[in-house]
PDB file of C-alpha atoms in Angstrom:
ATOM      1  CA  UNK A 178       0.001   0.037   0.001  1.00  0.00           C
ATOM      2  CA  UNK A 179       1.384   3.372  -0.866  1.00  0.00           C
ATOM      3  CA  UNK A 180       2.226   6.102   1.745  1.00  0.00           C
ATOM      4  CA  UNK A 181      -0.601   8.433   0.871  1.00  0.00           C
ATOM      5  CA  UNK A 182      -3.211   5.681   1.211  1.00  0.00           C
ATOM      6  CA  UNK A 183      -1.803   4.609   4.577  1.00  0.00           C
ATOM      7  CA  UNK A 184      -1.867   8.151   5.977  1.00  0.00           C
ATOM      8  CA  UNK A 185      -5.379   8.602   4.555  1.00  0.00           C
ATOM      9  CA  UNK A 186      -6.570   5.487   6.511  1.00  0.00           C
ATOM     10  CA  UNK A 187      -5.403   7.050   9.707  1.00  0.00           C
ATOM     11  CA  UNK A 188      -7.135  10.364   8.789  1.00  0.00           C
ATOM     12  CA  UNK A 189     -10.319   8.448   8.066  1.00  0.00           C
ATOM     13  CA  UNK A 190     -10.026   6.905  11.567  1.00  0.00           C
ATOM     14  CA  UNK A 191      -9.797  10.355  13.076  1.00  0.00           C
ATOM     15  CA  UNK A 192     -12.734  11.645  11.041  1.00  0.00           C
ATOM     16  CA  UNK A 193     -14.803   8.638  12.267  1.00  0.00           C
ATOM     17  CA  UNK A 194     -13.708   8.312  15.854  1.00  0.00           C
ATOM     18  CA  UNK A 195     -12.950  11.907  16.722  1.00  0.00           C
ATOM     19  CA  UNK A 196     -14.941  11.826  19.976  1.00  0.00           C
ATOM     20  CA  UNK A 197     -13.011   8.793  21.376  1.00  0.00           C
ATOM     21  CA  UNK A 198     -10.790  10.127  24.138  1.00  0.00           C
ATOM     22  CA  UNK A 199      -8.648   7.016  23.736  1.00  0.00           C
ATOM     23  CA  UNK A 200      -7.711   7.934  20.189  1.00  0.00           C
ATOM     24  CA  UNK A 201      -3.978   8.767  20.456  1.00  0.00           C
ATOM     25  CA  UNK A 202      -0.908   9.002  18.328  1.00  0.00           C
ATOM     26  CA  UNK A 203       0.031   5.311  18.899  1.00  0.00           C
ATOM     27  CA  UNK A 204      -3.391   4.131  17.759  1.00  0.00           C
ATOM     28  CA  UNK A 205      -3.423   6.315  14.704  1.00  0.00           C
ATOM     29  CA  UNK A 206       0.144   5.350  13.692  1.00  0.00           C
ATOM     30  CA  UNK A 207      -0.635   1.611  14.191  1.00  0.00           C
ATOM     31  CA  UNK A 208      -3.739   1.992  11.998  1.00  0.00           C
ATOM     32  CA  UNK A 209      -1.521   3.427   9.245  1.00  0.00           C
ATOM     33  CA  UNK A 210       1.207   0.836   9.751  1.00  0.00           C
ATOM     34  CA  UNK A 211       3.875   3.354  10.897  1.00  0.00           C
ATOM     35  CA  UNK A 212       5.907   4.023  13.934  1.00  0.00           C
ATOM     36  CA  UNK A 213       4.537   7.044  15.837  1.00  0.00           C
ATOM     37  CA  UNK A 214       7.367   9.339  14.795  1.00  0.00           C
ATOM     38  CA  UNK A 215       7.333   8.322  11.073  1.00  0.00           C
ATOM     39  CA  UNK A 216       3.534   8.688  11.050  1.00  0.00           C
ATOM     40  CA  UNK A 217       3.754  12.165  12.611  1.00  0.00           C
ATOM     41  CA  UNK A 218       6.176  13.295   9.908  1.00  0.00           C
ATOM     42  CA  UNK A 219       4.210  11.633   7.056  1.00  0.00           C
ATOM     43  CA  UNK A 220       0.850  13.098   8.236  1.00  0.00           C
ATOM     44  CA  UNK A 221       2.254  16.629   8.577  1.00  0.00           C
ATOM     45  CA  UNK A 222       3.813  16.390   5.148  1.00  0.00           C
ATOM     46  CA  UNK A 223       0.516  15.250   3.612  1.00  0.00           C
ATOM     47  CA  UNK A 224      -1.937  17.561   5.426  1.00  0.00           C
ATOM     48  CA  UNK A 225       0.192  20.484   6.767  1.00  0.00           C
ATOM     49  CA  UNK A 226      -0.573  19.879  10.449  1.00  0.00           C
ATOM     50  CA  UNK A 227       0.166  17.223  12.991  1.00  0.00           C
ATOM     51  CA  UNK A 228      -2.370  14.463  13.681  1.00  0.00           C
ATOM     52  CA  UNK A 229      -2.916  16.011  17.075  1.00  0.00           C
ATOM     53  CA  UNK A 230      -3.658  19.395  15.590  1.00  0.00           C
ATOM     54  CA  UNK A 231      -6.036  17.876  13.049  1.00  0.00           C
ATOM     55  CA  UNK A 232      -7.917  15.898  15.745  1.00  0.00           C
ATOM     56  CA  UNK A 233      -8.172  18.927  17.961  1.00  0.00           C
ATOM     57  CA  UNK A 234      -9.596  21.009  15.054  1.00  0.00           C
ATOM     58  CA  UNK A 235     -12.205  18.279  14.308  1.00  0.00           C
ATOM     59  CA  UNK A 236     -13.204  18.250  17.965  1.00  0.00           C
ATOM     60  CA  UNK A 237     -13.385  22.039  18.202  1.00  0.00           C
ATOM     61  CA  UNK A 238     -15.556  22.186  15.026  1.00  0.00           C
ATOM     62  CA  UNK A 239     -17.999  19.670  16.575  1.00  0.00           C
ATOM     63  CA  UNK A 240     -17.976  21.692  19.875  1.00  0.00           C
ATOM     64  CA  UNK A 241     -18.855  24.853  17.930  1.00  0.00           C
ATOM     65  CA  UNK A 242     -21.874  23.065  16.475  1.00  0.00           C
ATOM     66  CA  UNK A 243     -22.995  21.822  19.883  1.00  0.00           C
ATOM     67  CA  UNK A 244     -22.500  25.213  21.538  1.00  0.00           C
ATOM     68  CA  UNK A 245     -24.840  26.709  18.880  1.00  0.00           C
ATOM     69  CA  UNK A 246     -27.406  24.041  18.775  1.00  0.00           C
ATOM     70  CA  UNK A 247     -27.610  21.976  22.001  1.00  0.00           C
ATOM     71  CA  UNK A 248     -28.685  22.922  25.451  1.00  0.00           C
ATOM     72  CA  UNK A 249     -25.685  21.277  27.167  1.00  0.00           C
ATOM     73  CA  UNK A 250     -23.101  22.709  29.597  1.00  0.00           C
ATOM     74  CA  UNK A 251     -19.567  23.463  28.484  1.00  0.00           C
ATOM     75  CA  UNK A 252     -18.349  20.541  30.576  1.00  0.00           C
ATOM     76  CA  UNK A 253     -20.792  18.132  28.937  1.00  0.00           C
ATOM     77  CA  UNK A 254     -19.749  19.292  25.503  1.00  0.00           C
ATOM     78  CA  UNK A 255     -16.056  19.098  26.481  1.00  0.00           C
ATOM     79  CA  UNK A 256     -16.458  15.425  27.286  1.00  0.00           C
ATOM     80  CA  UNK A 257     -18.768  14.598  24.326  1.00  0.00           C
ATOM     81  CA  UNK A 258     -16.190  15.893  21.858  1.00  0.00           C
ATOM     82  CA  UNK A 259     -13.386  13.801  23.348  1.00  0.00           C
ATOM     83  CA  UNK A 260     -11.533  16.142  25.775  1.00  0.00           C
ATOM     84  CA  UNK A 261     -10.927  14.919  29.278  1.00  0.00           C
ATOM     85  CA  UNK A 262     -10.008  18.302  30.767  1.00  0.00           C
ATOM     86  CA  UNK A 263     -12.294  21.392  30.620  1.00  0.00           C
ATOM     87  CA  UNK A 264      -9.247  23.636  31.034  1.00  0.00           C
ATOM     88  CA  UNK A 265      -7.491  22.071  28.009  1.00  0.00           C
ATOM     89  CA  UNK A 266     -10.705  22.231  26.048  1.00  0.00           C
ATOM     90  CA  UNK A 267     -11.336  25.918  26.908  1.00  0.00           C
ATOM     91  CA  UNK A 268      -7.786  26.924  26.097  1.00  0.00           C
ATOM     92  CA  UNK A 269      -7.670  25.050  22.808  1.00  0.00           C
ATOM     93  CA  UNK A 270     -11.206  26.392  21.897  1.00  0.00           C
ATOM     94  CA  UNK A 271     -10.058  29.966  22.562  1.00  0.00           C
ATOM     95  CA  UNK A 272      -6.900  29.519  20.534  1.00  0.00           C
ATOM     96  CA  UNK A 273      -8.906  28.149  17.592  1.00  0.00           C
ATOM     97  CA  UNK A 274     -11.875  30.520  17.644  1.00  0.00           C
ATOM     98  CA  UNK A 275     -10.631  33.577  19.619  1.00  0.00           C
ATOM     99  CA  UNK A 276     -13.436  33.152  22.103  1.00  0.00           C
ATOM    100  CA  UNK A 277     -13.968  30.975  25.176  1.00  0.00           C
ATOM    101  CA  UNK A 278     -16.733  28.366  24.830  1.00  0.00           C
ATOM    102  CA  UNK A 279     -19.136  30.516  26.884  1.00  0.00           C
ATOM    103  CA  UNK A 280     -18.371  33.687  24.878  1.00  0.00           C
ATOM    104  CA  UNK A 281     -18.896  31.663  21.613  1.00  0.00           C
ATOM    105  CA  UNK A 282     -22.260  30.342  22.812  1.00  0.00           C
ATOM    106  CA  UNK A 283     -23.363  33.890  23.857  1.00  0.00           C
ATOM    107  CA  UNK A 284     -22.361  35.292  20.519  1.00  0.00           C
ATOM    108  CA  UNK A 285     -23.900  32.551  18.333  1.00  0.00           C
ATOM    109  CA  UNK A 286     -27.008  31.237  20.096  1.00  0.00           C
ATOM    110  CA  UNK A 287     -30.238  32.573  18.686  1.00  0.00           C
ATOM    111  CA  UNK A 288     -28.965  32.410  15.108  1.00  0.00           C
ATOM    112  CA  UNK A 289     -31.038  29.673  13.486  1.00  0.00           C
ATOM    113  CA  UNK A 290     -33.108  26.960  14.948  1.00  0.00           C
ATOM    114  CA  UNK A 291     -33.959  26.570  18.618  1.00  0.00           C
ATOM    115  CA  UNK A 292     -31.561  24.766  20.909  1.00  0.00           C
ATOM    116  CA  UNK A 293     -31.839  20.956  20.989  1.00  0.00           C
ATOM    117  CA  UNK A 294     -32.662  19.732  24.523  1.00  0.00           C
ATOM    118  CA  UNK A 295     -29.537  18.376  26.191  1.00  0.00           C
ATOM    119  CA  UNK A 296     -31.141  14.979  26.875  1.00  0.00           C
ATOM    120  CA  UNK A 297     -31.659  14.440  23.118  1.00  0.00           C
ATOM    121  CA  UNK A 298     -28.168  15.538  22.277  1.00  0.00           C
ATOM    122  CA  UNK A 299     -26.774  13.129  24.981  1.00  0.00           C
ATOM    123  CA  UNK A 300     -28.870  10.316  23.615  1.00  0.00           C
ATOM    124  CA  UNK A 301     -27.704  10.929  20.112  1.00  0.00           C
ATOM    125  CA  UNK A 302     -24.057  11.071  21.239  1.00  0.00           C
ATOM    126  CA  UNK A 303     -24.312   7.935  23.318  1.00  0.00           C
ATOM    127  CA  UNK A 304     -24.040   9.644  26.737  1.00  0.00           C
ATOM    128  CA  UNK A 305     -20.923   9.732  28.877  1.00  0.00           C
ATOM    129  CA  UNK A 306     -18.485   6.859  28.940  1.00  0.00           C
ATOM    130  CA  UNK A 307     -18.008   5.237  32.382  1.00  0.00           C
ATOM    131  CA  UNK A 308     -14.728   5.396  34.162  1.00  0.00           C
ATOM    132  CA  UNK A 309     -12.881   1.984  34.000  1.00  0.00           C
ATOM    133  CA  UNK A 310     -14.286  -0.292  36.690  1.00  0.00           C
ATOM    134  CA  UNK A 311     -17.183   1.961  37.452  1.00  0.00           C
ATOM    135  CA  UNK A 312     -19.744  -0.499  36.188  1.00  0.00           C
ATOM    136  CA  UNK A 313     -21.980  -0.128  33.093  1.00  0.00           C
ATOM    137  CA  UNK A 314     -24.652   2.497  32.750  1.00  0.00           C
ATOM    138  CA  UNK A 315     -28.117   1.624  31.635  1.00  0.00           C
ATOM    139  CA  UNK A 316     -30.176   3.982  29.474  1.00  0.00           C
ATOM    140  CA  UNK A 317     -31.526   5.659  32.599  1.00  0.00           C
ATOM    141  CA  UNK A 318     -28.115   6.516  34.027  1.00  0.00           C
ATOM    142  CA  UNK A 319     -28.242   3.932  36.858  1.00  0.00           C
ATOM    143  CA  UNK A 320     -25.138   1.806  37.458  1.00  0.00           C
ATOM    144  CA  UNK A 321     -25.578  -1.819  36.841  1.00  0.00           C
ATOM    145  CA  UNK A 322     -23.609  -4.325  38.885  1.00  0.00           C
ATOM    146  CA  UNK A 323     -21.942  -7.083  36.892  1.00  0.00           C
ATOM    147  CA  UNK A 324     -22.993 -10.529  38.182  1.00  0.00           C
ATOM    148  CA  UNK A 325     -22.265  -9.503  41.685  1.00  0.00           C
ATOM    149  CA  UNK A 326     -25.190 -11.478  43.142  1.00  0.00           C
ATOM    150  CA  UNK A 327     -26.508  -8.351  44.874  1.00  0.00           C
ATOM    151  CA  UNK A 328     -30.215  -7.712  44.708  1.00  0.00           C
ATOM    152  CA  UNK A 329     -31.723  -4.349  44.739  1.00  0.00           C
TER     153      UNK A 329
END
């Protein structure tokens, strides 16, 4: 497989799984069949930015859309788009747009359709991912115990 096609496969992975907080450089490089450093150079040569920059831009674009259209908190949007830290999300968002997420929402809400209720946006996005070992969540947000034999 040629180099461009291999890098494109990794870009397609980022376009598809952009919200996955576990999507990291090693995962992308393995998907393309490169070492992490070779992949970093090949991606930047092909697309003009690093894989991390590209993934951040995808996430920020999606966050912009959610800030304009969904009735969700900045923290909820931060986690839905794949960031694990609200501080990092806010800093990257401001670098990309020139506004904090709250300023962006204030400036752009009211232009277009009414806000989508947060519960619908969360349902569409699949809700929040559980922390490892925290048990699974059912559709009603209640923790389910795994075969623990406990009733209740």
